XYZ file of C-alpha atoms in Angstrom:
396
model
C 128.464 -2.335 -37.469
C 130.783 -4.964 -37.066
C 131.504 -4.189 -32.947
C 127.860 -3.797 -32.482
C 127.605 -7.516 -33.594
C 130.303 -8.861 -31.930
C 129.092 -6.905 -28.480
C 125.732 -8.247 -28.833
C 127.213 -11.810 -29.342
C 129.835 -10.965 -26.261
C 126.795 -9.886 -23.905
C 125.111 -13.284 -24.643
C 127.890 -15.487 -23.502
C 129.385 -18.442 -24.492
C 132.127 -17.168 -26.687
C 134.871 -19.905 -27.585
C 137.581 -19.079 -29.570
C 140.491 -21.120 -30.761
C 143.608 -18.974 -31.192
C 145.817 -19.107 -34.010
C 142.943 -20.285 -36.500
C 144.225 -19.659 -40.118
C 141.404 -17.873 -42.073
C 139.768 -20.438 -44.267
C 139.520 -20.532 -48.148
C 136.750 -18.803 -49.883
C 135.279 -22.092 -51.052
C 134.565 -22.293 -47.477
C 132.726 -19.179 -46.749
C 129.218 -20.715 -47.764
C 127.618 -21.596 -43.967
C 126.475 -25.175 -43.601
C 123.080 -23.604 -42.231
C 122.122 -22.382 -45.372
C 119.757 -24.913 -46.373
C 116.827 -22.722 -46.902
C 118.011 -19.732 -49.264
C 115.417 -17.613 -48.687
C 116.023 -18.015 -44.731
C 116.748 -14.439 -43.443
C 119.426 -15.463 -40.767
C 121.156 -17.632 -43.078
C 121.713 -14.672 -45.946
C 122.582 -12.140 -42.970
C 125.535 -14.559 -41.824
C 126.356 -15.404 -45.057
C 126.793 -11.505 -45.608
C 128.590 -11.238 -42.176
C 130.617 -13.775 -43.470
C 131.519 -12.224 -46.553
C 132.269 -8.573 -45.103
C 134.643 -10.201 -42.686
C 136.795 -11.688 -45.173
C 137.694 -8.501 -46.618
C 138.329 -7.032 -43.134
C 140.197 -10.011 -41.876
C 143.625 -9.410 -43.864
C 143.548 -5.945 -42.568
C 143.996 -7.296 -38.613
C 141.248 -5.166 -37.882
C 140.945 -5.557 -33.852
C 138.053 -8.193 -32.881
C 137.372 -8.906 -36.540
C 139.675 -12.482 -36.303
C 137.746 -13.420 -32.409
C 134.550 -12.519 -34.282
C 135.161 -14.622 -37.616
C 136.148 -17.565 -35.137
C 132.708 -17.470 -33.454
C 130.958 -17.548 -36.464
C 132.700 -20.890 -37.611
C 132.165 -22.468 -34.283
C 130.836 -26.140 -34.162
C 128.197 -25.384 -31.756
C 126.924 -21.917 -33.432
C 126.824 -24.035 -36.531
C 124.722 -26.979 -35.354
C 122.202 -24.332 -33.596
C 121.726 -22.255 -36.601
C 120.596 -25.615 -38.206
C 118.541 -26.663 -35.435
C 116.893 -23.040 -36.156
C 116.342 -23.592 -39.763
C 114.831 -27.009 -39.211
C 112.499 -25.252 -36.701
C 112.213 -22.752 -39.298
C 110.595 -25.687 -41.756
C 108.843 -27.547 -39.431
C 106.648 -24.040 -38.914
C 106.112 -23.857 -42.780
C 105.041 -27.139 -43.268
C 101.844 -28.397 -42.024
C 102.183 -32.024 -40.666
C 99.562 -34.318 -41.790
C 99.524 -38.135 -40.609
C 100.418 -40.888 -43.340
C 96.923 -42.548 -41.717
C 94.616 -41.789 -38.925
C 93.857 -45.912 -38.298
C 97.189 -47.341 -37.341
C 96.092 -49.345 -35.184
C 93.379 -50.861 -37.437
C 96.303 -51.506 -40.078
C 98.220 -53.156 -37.984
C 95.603 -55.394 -36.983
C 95.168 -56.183 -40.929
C 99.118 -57.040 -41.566
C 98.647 -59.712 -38.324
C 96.152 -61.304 -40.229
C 97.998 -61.314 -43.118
C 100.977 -62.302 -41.351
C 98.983 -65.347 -40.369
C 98.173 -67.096 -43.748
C 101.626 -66.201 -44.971
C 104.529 -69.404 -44.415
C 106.318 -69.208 -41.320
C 109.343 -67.450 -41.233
C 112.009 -65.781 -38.734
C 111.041 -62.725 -40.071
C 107.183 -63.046 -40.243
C 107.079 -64.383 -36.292
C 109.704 -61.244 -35.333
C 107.031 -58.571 -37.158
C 104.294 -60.582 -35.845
C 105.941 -60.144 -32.266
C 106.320 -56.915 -32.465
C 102.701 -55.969 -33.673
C 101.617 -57.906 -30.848
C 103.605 -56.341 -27.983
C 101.296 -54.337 -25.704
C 103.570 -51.596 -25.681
C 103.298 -51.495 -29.295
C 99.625 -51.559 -29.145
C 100.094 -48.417 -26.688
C 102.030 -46.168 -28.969
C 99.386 -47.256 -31.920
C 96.309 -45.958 -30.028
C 98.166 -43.079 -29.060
C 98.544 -42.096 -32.379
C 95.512 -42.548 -33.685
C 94.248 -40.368 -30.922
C 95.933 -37.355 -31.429
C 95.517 -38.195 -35.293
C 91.992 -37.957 -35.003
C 92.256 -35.387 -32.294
C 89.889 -37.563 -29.986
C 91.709 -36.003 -26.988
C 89.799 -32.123 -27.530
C 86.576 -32.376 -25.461
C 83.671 -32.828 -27.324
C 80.540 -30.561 -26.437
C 77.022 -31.802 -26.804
C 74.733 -29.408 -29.354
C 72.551 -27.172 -28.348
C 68.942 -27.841 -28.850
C 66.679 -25.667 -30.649
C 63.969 -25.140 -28.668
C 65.466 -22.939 -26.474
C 64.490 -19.641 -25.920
C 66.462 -16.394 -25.724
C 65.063 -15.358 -22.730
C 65.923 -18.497 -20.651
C 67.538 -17.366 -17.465
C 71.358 -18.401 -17.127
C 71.608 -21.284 -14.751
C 74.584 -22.618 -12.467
C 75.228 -26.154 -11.328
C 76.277 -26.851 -8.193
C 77.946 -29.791 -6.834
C 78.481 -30.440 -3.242
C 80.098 -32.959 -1.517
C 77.966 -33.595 1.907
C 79.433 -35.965 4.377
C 78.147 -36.589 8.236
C 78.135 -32.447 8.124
C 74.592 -30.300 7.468
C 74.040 -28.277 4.157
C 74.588 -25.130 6.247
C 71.490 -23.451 4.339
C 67.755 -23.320 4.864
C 65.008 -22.332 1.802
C 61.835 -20.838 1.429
C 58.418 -20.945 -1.145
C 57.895 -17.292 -3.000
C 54.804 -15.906 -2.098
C 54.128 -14.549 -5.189
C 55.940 -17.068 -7.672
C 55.888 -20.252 -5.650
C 59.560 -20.811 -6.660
C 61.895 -22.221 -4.036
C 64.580 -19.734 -2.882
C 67.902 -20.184 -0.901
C 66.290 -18.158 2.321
C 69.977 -18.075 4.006
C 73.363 -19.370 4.087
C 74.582 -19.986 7.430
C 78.105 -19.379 7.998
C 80.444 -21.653 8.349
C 78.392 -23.982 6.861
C 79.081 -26.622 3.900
C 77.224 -24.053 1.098
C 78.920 -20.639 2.552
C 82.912 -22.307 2.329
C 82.004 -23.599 -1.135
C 81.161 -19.527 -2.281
C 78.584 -21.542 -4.685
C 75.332 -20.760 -2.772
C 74.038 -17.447 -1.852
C 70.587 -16.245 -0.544
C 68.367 -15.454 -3.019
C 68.915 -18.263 -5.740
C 66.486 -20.307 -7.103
C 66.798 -23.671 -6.926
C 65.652 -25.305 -9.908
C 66.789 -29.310 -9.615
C 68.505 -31.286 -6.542
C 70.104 -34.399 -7.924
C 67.880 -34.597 -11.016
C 64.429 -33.523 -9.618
C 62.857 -30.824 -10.385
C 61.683 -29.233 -7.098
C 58.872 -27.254 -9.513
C 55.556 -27.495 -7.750
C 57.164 -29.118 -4.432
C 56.874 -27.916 -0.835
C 60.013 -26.790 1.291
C 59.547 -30.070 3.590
C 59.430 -31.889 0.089
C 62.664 -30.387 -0.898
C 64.096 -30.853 2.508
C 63.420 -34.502 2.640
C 65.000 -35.071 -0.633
C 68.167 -33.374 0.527
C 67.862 -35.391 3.812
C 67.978 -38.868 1.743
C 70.699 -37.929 -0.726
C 74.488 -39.310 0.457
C 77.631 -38.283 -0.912
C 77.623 -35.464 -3.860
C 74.434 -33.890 -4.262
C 73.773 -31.404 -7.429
C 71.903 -28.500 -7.268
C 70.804 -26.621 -10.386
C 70.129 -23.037 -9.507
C 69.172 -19.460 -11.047
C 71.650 -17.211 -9.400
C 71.050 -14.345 -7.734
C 71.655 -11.042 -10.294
C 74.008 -9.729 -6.802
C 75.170 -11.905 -4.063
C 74.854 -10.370 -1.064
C 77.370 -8.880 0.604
C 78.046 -9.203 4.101
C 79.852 -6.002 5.397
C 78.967 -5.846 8.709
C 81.513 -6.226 12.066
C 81.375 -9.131 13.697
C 79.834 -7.959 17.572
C 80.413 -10.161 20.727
C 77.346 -9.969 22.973
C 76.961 -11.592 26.342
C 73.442 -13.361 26.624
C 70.821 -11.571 29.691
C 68.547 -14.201 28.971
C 67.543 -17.886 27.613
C 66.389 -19.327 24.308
C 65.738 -22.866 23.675
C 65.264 -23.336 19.687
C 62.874 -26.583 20.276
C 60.216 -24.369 22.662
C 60.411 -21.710 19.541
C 57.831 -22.485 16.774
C 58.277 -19.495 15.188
C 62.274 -20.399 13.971
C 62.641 -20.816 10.575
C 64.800 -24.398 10.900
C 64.934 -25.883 14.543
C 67.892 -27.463 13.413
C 69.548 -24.605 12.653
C 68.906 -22.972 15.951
C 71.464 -22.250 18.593
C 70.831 -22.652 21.972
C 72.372 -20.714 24.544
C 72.010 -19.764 28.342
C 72.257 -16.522 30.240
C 75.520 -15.631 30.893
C 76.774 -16.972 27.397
C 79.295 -14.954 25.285
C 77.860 -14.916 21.612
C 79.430 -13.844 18.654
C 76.675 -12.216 15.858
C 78.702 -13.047 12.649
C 75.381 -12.106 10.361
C 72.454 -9.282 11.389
C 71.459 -9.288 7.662
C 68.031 -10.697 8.612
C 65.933 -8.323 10.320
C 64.400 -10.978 12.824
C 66.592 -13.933 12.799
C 70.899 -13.193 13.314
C 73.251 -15.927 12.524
C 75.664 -16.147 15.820
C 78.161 -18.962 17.978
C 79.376 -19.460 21.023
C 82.821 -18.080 21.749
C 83.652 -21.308 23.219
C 83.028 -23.286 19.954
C 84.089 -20.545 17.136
C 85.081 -23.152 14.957
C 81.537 -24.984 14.703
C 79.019 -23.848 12.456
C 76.912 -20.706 13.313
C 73.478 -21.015 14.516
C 70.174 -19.008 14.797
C 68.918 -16.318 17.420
C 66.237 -14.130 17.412
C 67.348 -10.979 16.757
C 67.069 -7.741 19.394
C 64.664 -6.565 17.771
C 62.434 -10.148 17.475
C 63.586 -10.774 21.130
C 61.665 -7.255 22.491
C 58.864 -8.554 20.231
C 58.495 -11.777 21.641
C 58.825 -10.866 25.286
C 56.101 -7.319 24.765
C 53.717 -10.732 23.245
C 54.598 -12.722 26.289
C 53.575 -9.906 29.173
C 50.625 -8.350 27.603
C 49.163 -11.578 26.612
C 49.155 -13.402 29.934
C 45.334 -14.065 31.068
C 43.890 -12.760 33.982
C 45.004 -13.590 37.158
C 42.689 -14.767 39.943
C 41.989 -12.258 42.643
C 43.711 -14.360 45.536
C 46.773 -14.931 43.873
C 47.229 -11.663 43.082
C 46.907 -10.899 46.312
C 49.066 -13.478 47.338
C 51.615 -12.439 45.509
C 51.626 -8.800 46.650
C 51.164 -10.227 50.053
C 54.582 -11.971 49.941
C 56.449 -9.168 48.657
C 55.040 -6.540 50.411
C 58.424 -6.907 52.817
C 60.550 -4.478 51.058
C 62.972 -5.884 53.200
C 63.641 -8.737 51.502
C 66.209 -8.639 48.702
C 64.132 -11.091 46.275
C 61.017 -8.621 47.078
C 62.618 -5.476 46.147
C 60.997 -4.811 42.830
C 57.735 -5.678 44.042
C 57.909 -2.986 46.707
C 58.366 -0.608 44.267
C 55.175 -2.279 42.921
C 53.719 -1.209 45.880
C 54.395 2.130 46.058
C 53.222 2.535 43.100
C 49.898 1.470 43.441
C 47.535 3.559 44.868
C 44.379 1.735 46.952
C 46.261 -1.414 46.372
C 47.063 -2.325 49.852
C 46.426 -5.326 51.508
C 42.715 -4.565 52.701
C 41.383 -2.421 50.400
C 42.548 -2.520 46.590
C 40.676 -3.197 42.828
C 42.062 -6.239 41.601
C 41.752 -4.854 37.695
C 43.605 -1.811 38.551
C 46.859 -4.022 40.253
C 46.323 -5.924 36.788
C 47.753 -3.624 35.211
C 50.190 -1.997 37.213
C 51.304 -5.460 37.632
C 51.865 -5.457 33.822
C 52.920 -2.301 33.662
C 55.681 -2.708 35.953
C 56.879 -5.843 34.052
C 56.861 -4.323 31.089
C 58.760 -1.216 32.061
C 61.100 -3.966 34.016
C 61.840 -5.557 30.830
C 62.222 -3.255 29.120
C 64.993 -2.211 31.521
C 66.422 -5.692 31.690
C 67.253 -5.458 27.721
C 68.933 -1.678 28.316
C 71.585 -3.205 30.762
């Protein structure tokens, strides 16, 4: 048992041992540490103690480098700082008053109507010093515990089906919210419509489509329009606080990001159909875009490869973009006999590079030559071919 002990004690280092120690007198086996008697480490070592006394006069090997660490100076003064750790645990410090500072303040003013004195002006010196002062307040504080943070209670009126609610603080400088909203058409609540990414709400991870917004700064947008909303936002500087009903799932964006090189041109100002003509990016044909969001059905979040670190913008989706341009053909009005004519006039030179296409016009016509044709029926083939031109355009 003994080797076990002392190869424990070996293993943890810091073994001095003075050589040629005599073995002390039995009036000196009691350890100083023992200042607790029912302490369990002070009884074992007292036992160890004991046990190598009797085993010391029989020059047992390691028994006389094991009796010399136990009398060590510095395993002595750590088992007492153990047993005074030991107390300290027990006992339950309670301060002698939680209003130091308030005494001290009284003994001044005693100090004041008492005679003068050396000793009277030193105390009344030392009271006084603001570092004094300092240490005072600090103690009262963590007498009274003023330091844990004090929660305001909960009101009673609230019910237990009361949605949970998150607030929101943002920080908006010379930069755009980076989100657009939208009434309910059935609840007339205000919803985050989308997050635009790379915007100020997507890099927080605060805002996601779908919550309701309940209060911006303080108001409650209850009852309000979108353009009411947006002209609050518009007017606030510096943090602004939203109070929102979060969405039960954000969603989640797992789609590839898709590089797509522009065939023709959109102008988000000509578009009144765009949800935010701020938020609308305009691009030209032969632009490279990258579609970093198709989770709308009509309207794609996408940027220029040329500025991938600004904030995406709007498009109209493919399938909006077929949509818009079918609208566009079929709903052009009637053209005038003569310039229909003119126009099949000028192309009817196959020849010509720019008048290829309309050749083909041509021969597909049938009695729509230049002296004899029905203007209603080269209406339509007119259309017709645009349409099936388009429609080849957006295949390339």
């Amino acid at each position: 048992m003994l080797l076990k002990i002392y190869s424990s004690l070996v293993q943890g280092g810091g073994i001095q041992t003075d050589k040629g120690t005599d073995p002390p007198d039995k009036k000196d086996m009691k350890p100083s540490t023992a200042t607790n008697p029912e302490n369990g480490l002070s009884q074992i070592l007292r036992l160890v103690l004991q046990e190598l006394n009797l085993f010391y006069s029989r020059d047992v090997n390691g028994v006389c480098l094991l009796y010399d660490l136990l009398h060590s100076p510095w395993l002595q003064a750590l088992l007492k700082v153990y047993d005074c750790l030991q107390e300290f645990k027990e006992k339950k410090l309670v301060p002698a008053t939680t209003h130091a500072q308030t005494l001290s303040y009284e003994v001044v003013g005693i100090l004041r109507e008492t005679p003068k004195s050396p000793e009277t002006q030193e105390l009344r010196q030392i009271l006084q010093a603001p570092h004094f002062k300092a240490l005072l307040s600090a103690h009262d504080t963590v007498a009274q515990k003023d330091f844990e943070p004090l929660l305001p209670p909960l009101p009673d009126n609230i019910p237990d089906s009361e949605e949970a609610m998150r607030i929101v603080c943002l920080v908006k400088n010379q930069q755009p919210l980076g989100a657009t909203i939208k009434r309910h058409e059935m609840t007339g609540d205000i919803l985050v419509a989308r997050v635009i990414h790379g915007g100020l709400a997507e890099r927080s991870g605060l805002l996601y489509a779908g919550d309701k917004l309940v209060e911006v700064n303080g108001v409650s947008v209850e009852g309000l329009d979108p353009e009411q909303v947006i002209h609050i936002l518009a007017m606030s500087r510096g943090t602004i606080m939203f109070k929102v009903v979060p969405v039960s799932a954000p969603p989640v964006n797992s789609q590839k990001m898709v590089y797509v090189r522009a065939m023709t041109e959109y102008w988000p100002q000509e578009d009144p159909t765009i949800p935010c003509m701020d938020a609308g990016l305009p691009f030209q044909k032969g632009d490279i875009l990258q579609i970093v969001d198709q989770n709308d059905a009509l309207w794609w979040q996408a940027r220029k490869i040329s500025d991938l670190g600004t904030c995406a913008g709007l498009i109209p989706s493919n399938h909006l973009l077929k949509r818009k341009q079918r609208e566009f053909w079929w709903s052009q009005p009637y053209q005038p006999h003569t310039h229909l004519k003119s126009i099949i006039c000028e192309c009817a030179d196959t020849s010509n590079p720019a008048c290829a296409s309309w050749g083909s016009l041509l021969l597909l016509s049938q009695g729509c030559h230049l002296k004899s044709y029905s203007a209603p029926s080269c209406l339509w083939i007119y259309k017709i071919f645009q349409f099936i031109k388009m429609q080849m355009f957006l295949c390339r």
